[in-house]
PDB file of C-alpha atoms in Angstrom:
ATOM      1  CA  UNK A  42      15.504  44.948-148.573  1.00 53.00           C
ATOM      2  CA  UNK A  43      18.133  47.673-149.084  1.00 46.00           C
ATOM      3  CA  UNK A  44      20.860  45.018-149.494  1.00 45.00           C
ATOM      4  CA  UNK A  45      18.796  43.176-152.111  1.00 43.00           C
ATOM      5  CA  UNK A  46      18.019  46.427-153.970  1.00 45.00           C
ATOM      6  CA  UNK A  47      21.714  47.393-153.894  1.00 47.00           C
ATOM      7  CA  UNK A  48      22.651  43.959-155.248  1.00 48.00           C
ATOM      8  CA  UNK A  49      20.081  44.266-158.052  1.00 44.00           C
ATOM      9  CA  UNK A  50      21.411  47.713-158.979  1.00 44.00           C
ATOM     10  CA  UNK A  51      24.959  46.355-159.075  1.00 46.00           C
ATOM     11  CA  UNK A  52      23.831  43.480-161.314  1.00 45.00           C
ATOM     12  CA  UNK A  53      21.971  45.896-163.596  1.00 47.00           C
ATOM     13  CA  UNK A  54      25.150  47.958-164.032  1.00 55.00           C
ATOM     14  CA  UNK A  55      27.035  44.912-165.375  1.00 63.00           C
ATOM     15  CA  UNK A  56      27.132  44.900-169.183  1.00 69.00           C
ATOM     16  CA  UNK A  57      25.432  42.042-170.979  1.00 81.00           C
ATOM     17  CA  UNK A  58      28.060  39.871-172.645  1.00 83.00           C
ATOM     18  CA  UNK A  59      26.632  38.395-175.864  1.00 82.00           C
ATOM     19  CA  UNK A  60      27.383  34.762-176.680  1.00 85.00           C
ATOM     20  CA  UNK A  61      30.783  34.449-178.319  1.00 84.00           C
ATOM     21  CA  UNK A  62      32.139  37.643-176.726  1.00 89.00           C
ATOM     22  CA  UNK A  63      33.281  36.078-173.432  1.00 90.00           C
ATOM     23  CA  UNK A  64      36.923  35.718-174.562  1.00 91.00           C
ATOM     24  CA  UNK A  65      37.119  39.321-175.806  1.00 92.00           C
ATOM     25  CA  UNK A  66      36.232  41.078-172.556  1.00 92.00           C
ATOM     26  CA  UNK A  67      38.848  43.294-170.921  1.00 90.00           C
ATOM     27  CA  UNK A  68      41.735  45.585-171.786  1.00 90.00           C
ATOM     28  CA  UNK A  69      43.941  44.653-174.730  1.00 91.00           C
ATOM     29  CA  UNK A  70      47.287  46.239-175.638  1.00 89.00           C
ATOM     30  CA  UNK A  71      48.642  46.135-179.176  1.00 89.00           C
ATOM     31  CA  UNK A  72      52.006  44.373-178.939  1.00 87.00           C
ATOM     32  CA  UNK A  73      52.783  44.295-182.667  1.00 82.00           C
ATOM     33  CA  UNK A  74      51.329  45.929-185.751  1.00 76.00           C
ATOM     34  CA  UNK A  75      52.249  46.473-189.392  1.00 70.00           C
ATOM     35  CA  UNK A  76      54.759  49.235-189.950  1.00 63.00           C
ATOM     36  CA  UNK A  77      55.476  49.475-186.225  1.00 52.00           C
ATOM     37  CA  UNK A  78      57.332  52.714-186.634  1.00 53.00           C
ATOM     38  CA  UNK A  79      55.692  54.003-183.452  1.00 55.00           C
ATOM     39  CA  UNK A  80      57.902  56.204-181.291  1.00 52.00           C
ATOM     40  CA  UNK A  81      59.301  54.578-178.129  1.00 50.00           C
ATOM     41  CA  UNK A  82      56.852  54.791-175.225  1.00 53.00           C
ATOM     42  CA  UNK A  83      53.746  55.037-177.416  1.00 59.00           C
ATOM     43  CA  UNK A  84      51.015  52.451-177.124  1.00 75.00           C
ATOM     44  CA  UNK A  85      47.588  51.510-178.407  1.00 85.00           C
ATOM     45  CA  UNK A  86      44.929  49.744-176.362  1.00 88.00           C
ATOM     46  CA  UNK A  87      41.333  48.554-176.672  1.00 90.00           C
ATOM     47  CA  UNK A  88      38.791  47.994-173.937  1.00 91.00           C
ATOM     48  CA  UNK A  89      35.971  45.571-174.749  1.00 93.00           C
ATOM     49  CA  UNK A  90      32.865  45.649-172.543  1.00 92.00           C
ATOM     50  CA  UNK A  91      29.925  43.547-173.700  1.00 93.00           C
ATOM     51  CA  UNK A  92      29.718  44.165-177.456  1.00 95.00           C
ATOM     52  CA  UNK A  93      31.187  47.693-177.223  1.00 95.00           C
ATOM     53  CA  UNK A  94      34.789  48.755-177.655  1.00 95.00           C
ATOM     54  CA  UNK A  95      36.837  51.846-176.973  1.00 94.00           C
ATOM     55  CA  UNK A  96      40.207  52.480-178.606  1.00 92.00           C
ATOM     56  CA  UNK A  97      43.057  54.422-177.032  1.00 89.00           C
ATOM     57  CA  UNK A  98      46.291  55.882-178.365  1.00 87.00           C
ATOM     58  CA  UNK A  99      48.849  56.922-175.766  1.00 82.00           C
ATOM     59  CA  UNK A 100      46.246  56.894-172.996  1.00 80.00           C
ATOM     60  CA  UNK A 101      43.663  59.047-174.829  1.00 87.00           C
ATOM     61  CA  UNK A 102      40.389  57.707-176.199  1.00 89.00           C
ATOM     62  CA  UNK A 103      40.342  58.031-179.984  1.00 93.00           C
ATOM     63  CA  UNK A 104      37.536  55.690-181.080  1.00 95.00           C
ATOM     64  CA  UNK A 105      34.373  53.950-179.848  1.00 96.00           C
ATOM     65  CA  UNK A 106      31.998  51.548-181.467  1.00 97.00           C
ATOM     66  CA  UNK A 107      30.063  48.306-181.500  1.00 96.00           C
ATOM     67  CA  UNK A 108      31.440  44.871-182.342  1.00 96.00           C
ATOM     68  CA  UNK A 109      29.668  42.173-184.346  1.00 96.00           C
ATOM     69  CA  UNK A 110      31.249  38.707-184.385  1.00 95.00           C
ATOM     70  CA  UNK A 111      30.741  35.859-186.829  1.00 94.00           C
ATOM     71  CA  UNK A 112      31.509  32.983-184.471  1.00 91.00           C
ATOM     72  CA  UNK A 113      30.649  30.222-186.975  1.00 92.00           C
ATOM     73  CA  UNK A 114      33.509  31.210-189.292  1.00 89.00           C
ATOM     74  CA  UNK A 115      37.073  29.987-188.694  1.00 92.00           C
ATOM     75  CA  UNK A 116      38.774  32.313-187.999  1.00 94.00           C
ATOM     76  CA  UNK A 117      35.928  34.365-186.522  1.00 95.00           C
ATOM     77  CA  UNK A 118      34.877  37.452-188.441  1.00 96.00           C
ATOM     78  CA  UNK A 119      34.738  40.798-186.661  1.00 96.00           C
ATOM     79  CA  UNK A 120      32.980  44.012-187.724  1.00 97.00           C
ATOM     80  CA  UNK A 121      33.759  47.248-185.885  1.00 97.00           C
ATOM     81  CA  UNK A 122      30.922  49.752-186.390  1.00 98.00           C
ATOM     82  CA  UNK A 123      32.674  53.017-185.517  1.00 97.00           C
ATOM     83  CA  UNK A 124      30.416  55.476-183.659  1.00 97.00           C
ATOM     84  CA  UNK A 125      33.050  58.002-182.462  1.00 96.00           C
ATOM     85  CA  UNK A 126      36.416  59.034-183.865  1.00 95.00           C
ATOM     86  CA  UNK A 127      37.965  59.896-187.219  1.00 94.00           C
ATOM     87  CA  UNK A 128      36.032  57.152-189.026  1.00 95.00           C
ATOM     88  CA  UNK A 129      32.578  57.741-187.484  1.00 96.00           C
ATOM     89  CA  UNK A 130      29.863  56.024-189.515  1.00 97.00           C
ATOM     90  CA  UNK A 131      32.255  53.548-191.162  1.00 97.00           C
ATOM     91  CA  UNK A 132      32.557  49.820-190.497  1.00 97.00           C
ATOM     92  CA  UNK A 133      35.919  48.097-190.290  1.00 96.00           C
ATOM     93  CA  UNK A 134      35.850  44.432-191.363  1.00 96.00           C
ATOM     94  CA  UNK A 135      38.297  41.839-190.138  1.00 95.00           C
ATOM     95  CA  UNK A 136      39.073  38.420-188.756  1.00 96.00           C
ATOM     96  CA  UNK A 137      40.114  37.547-185.206  1.00 95.00           C
ATOM     97  CA  UNK A 138      41.527  34.596-183.326  1.00 95.00           C
ATOM     98  CA  UNK A 139      41.680  34.616-179.510  1.00 94.00           C
ATOM     99  CA  UNK A 140      43.810  32.137-177.588  1.00 93.00           C
ATOM    100  CA  UNK A 141      43.854  32.787-173.847  1.00 92.00           C
ATOM    101  CA  UNK A 142      45.218  36.295-173.309  1.00 93.00           C
ATOM    102  CA  UNK A 143      46.529  36.699-176.872  1.00 94.00           C
ATOM    103  CA  UNK A 144      44.539  37.818-179.908  1.00 94.00           C
ATOM    104  CA  UNK A 145      45.483  37.998-183.574  1.00 94.00           C
ATOM    105  CA  UNK A 146      43.481  40.529-185.538  1.00 93.00           C
ATOM    106  CA  UNK A 147      43.549  41.412-189.236  1.00 94.00           C
ATOM    107  CA  UNK A 148      41.549  44.488-190.280  1.00 93.00           C
ATOM    108  CA  UNK A 149      40.695  46.179-193.554  1.00 93.00           C
ATOM    109  CA  UNK A 150      40.717  49.965-193.725  1.00 92.00           C
ATOM    110  CA  UNK A 151      37.509  51.518-192.308  1.00 95.00           C
ATOM    111  CA  UNK A 152      34.850  51.601-195.041  1.00 96.00           C
ATOM    112  CA  UNK A 153      36.607  48.991-197.215  1.00 95.00           C
ATOM    113  CA  UNK A 154      34.182  46.157-198.056  1.00 95.00           C
ATOM    114  CA  UNK A 155      36.963  43.578-198.638  1.00 94.00           C
ATOM    115  CA  UNK A 156      37.400  41.545-195.445  1.00 94.00           C
ATOM    116  CA  UNK A 157      40.898  40.093-194.889  1.00 94.00           C
ATOM    117  CA  UNK A 158      40.858  36.297-195.326  1.00 92.00           C
ATOM    118  CA  UNK A 159      44.203  35.502-193.698  1.00 92.00           C
ATOM    119  CA  UNK A 160      46.541  36.853-191.043  1.00 91.00           C
ATOM    120  CA  UNK A 161      49.364  38.357-193.086  1.00 85.00           C
ATOM    121  CA  UNK A 162      52.262  40.529-192.023  1.00 75.00           C
ATOM    122  CA  UNK A 163      50.827  43.663-193.654  1.00 80.00           C
ATOM    123  CA  UNK A 164      47.493  43.520-191.780  1.00 81.00           C
ATOM    124  CA  UNK A 165      48.222  41.558-188.587  1.00 88.00           C
ATOM    125  CA  UNK A 166      47.789  43.110-185.159  1.00 89.00           C
ATOM    126  CA  UNK A 167      48.817  41.082-182.127  1.00 91.00           C
ATOM    127  CA  UNK A 168      47.142  42.037-178.866  1.00 91.00           C
ATOM    128  CA  UNK A 169      47.702  40.930-175.272  1.00 91.00           C
ATOM    129  CA  UNK A 170      45.060  41.145-172.547  1.00 92.00           C
ATOM    130  CA  UNK A 171      46.336  43.043-169.517  1.00 87.00           C
ATOM    131  CA  UNK A 172      45.114  43.065-165.967  1.00 79.00           C
ATOM    132  CA  UNK A 173      44.552  46.345-164.107  1.00 72.00           C
ATOM    133  CA  UNK A 174      47.005  47.362-161.403  1.00 70.00           C
ATOM    134  CA  UNK A 175      46.081  45.644-158.127  1.00 72.00           C
ATOM    135  CA  UNK A 176      44.507  47.981-155.567  1.00 75.00           C
ATOM    136  CA  UNK A 177      47.247  47.015-153.123  1.00 74.00           C
ATOM    137  CA  UNK A 178      49.869  48.526-155.466  1.00 76.00           C
ATOM    138  CA  UNK A 179      47.997  51.702-156.390  1.00 77.00           C
ATOM    139  CA  UNK A 180      49.038  54.817-154.513  1.00 79.00           C
ATOM    140  CA  UNK A 181      52.209  56.650-153.561  1.00 81.00           C
ATOM    141  CA  UNK A 182      55.375  54.750-152.710  1.00 79.00           C
ATOM    142  CA  UNK A 183      58.391  56.370-151.079  1.00 84.00           C
ATOM    143  CA  UNK A 184      61.906  55.119-150.527  1.00 85.00           C
ATOM    144  CA  UNK A 185      65.567  56.017-150.425  1.00 84.00           C
ATOM    145  CA  UNK A 186      68.350  54.903-152.734  1.00 80.00           C
ATOM    146  CA  UNK A 187      71.962  55.538-151.857  1.00 82.00           C
ATOM    147  CA  UNK A 188      74.143  56.628-154.758  1.00 77.00           C
ATOM    148  CA  UNK A 189      77.734  56.692-153.592  1.00 82.00           C
ATOM    149  CA  UNK A 190      77.521  58.413-150.230  1.00 82.00           C
ATOM    150  CA  UNK A 191      74.407  60.441-151.125  1.00 83.00           C
ATOM    151  CA  UNK A 192      70.932  59.186-150.178  1.00 83.00           C
ATOM    152  CA  UNK A 193      68.309  60.019-152.814  1.00 80.00           C
ATOM    153  CA  UNK A 194      64.627  60.186-151.861  1.00 82.00           C
ATOM    154  CA  UNK A 195      62.308  58.635-154.475  1.00 81.00           C
ATOM    155  CA  UNK A 196      58.519  59.040-154.674  1.00 81.00           C
ATOM    156  CA  UNK A 197      56.565  56.932-157.166  1.00 77.00           C
ATOM    157  CA  UNK A 198      52.828  57.265-157.856  1.00 80.00           C
ATOM    158  CA  UNK A 199      51.139  54.197-159.374  1.00 77.00           C
ATOM    159  CA  UNK A 200      47.598  54.163-160.799  1.00 74.00           C
ATOM    160  CA  UNK A 201      45.382  52.750-163.537  1.00 71.00           C
ATOM    161  CA  UNK A 202      45.116  55.091-166.521  1.00 71.00           C
ATOM    162  CA  UNK A 203      41.859  55.777-168.404  1.00 67.00           C
ATOM    163  CA  UNK A 204      42.844  53.084-170.919  1.00 61.00           C
ATOM    164  CA  UNK A 205      42.976  50.481-168.131  1.00 64.00           C
ATOM    165  CA  UNK A 206      46.758  50.259-168.179  1.00 64.00           C
ATOM    166  CA  UNK A 207      48.922  50.637-165.106  1.00 68.00           C
ATOM    167  CA  UNK A 208      50.945  53.810-165.191  1.00 68.00           C
ATOM    168  CA  UNK A 209      53.427  55.433-162.865  1.00 70.00           C
ATOM    169  CA  UNK A 210      54.978  58.822-162.281  1.00 71.00           C
ATOM    170  CA  UNK A 211      58.357  59.321-160.693  1.00 73.00           C
ATOM    171  CA  UNK A 212      57.813  62.391-158.539  1.00 70.00           C
ATOM    172  CA  UNK A 213      61.331  62.831-157.172  1.00 62.00           C
TER     173      UNK A 213
END
């Protein structure tokens, strides 16, 4: 009985994935965006779970909300109802096309009622779905590199960050 109850609790913890949202689930990293004048090393990511999303900038959560999809339209329409962040209470309208682990997304400014109709250079975001770091790779790795005649001890810590992306720290 305890095993069955534990299994039911685990199933209850799984988010419900609405029809049409199956291809959006997971962690997405922005690989290109308009005006990509972002400093080297910066990144933006989105995690989609069920019909909810969470946005990240440089590993820190900066927005949360609920997604509504118009799956009958080609390309699909997407509405981001922002519940946390700088644009709380606003809805961001857009279009989205998902092919495998790549998504193209065009968004209007939050609160703007004019939905983009095409994917154009000035409003196109390209996202790639990423997989979390395998448990076998997470942890602390140590080794030695010889530079000239000098051995150099290296310690590397690998983990999944809060945004779902693998991250590492070179300790020495």
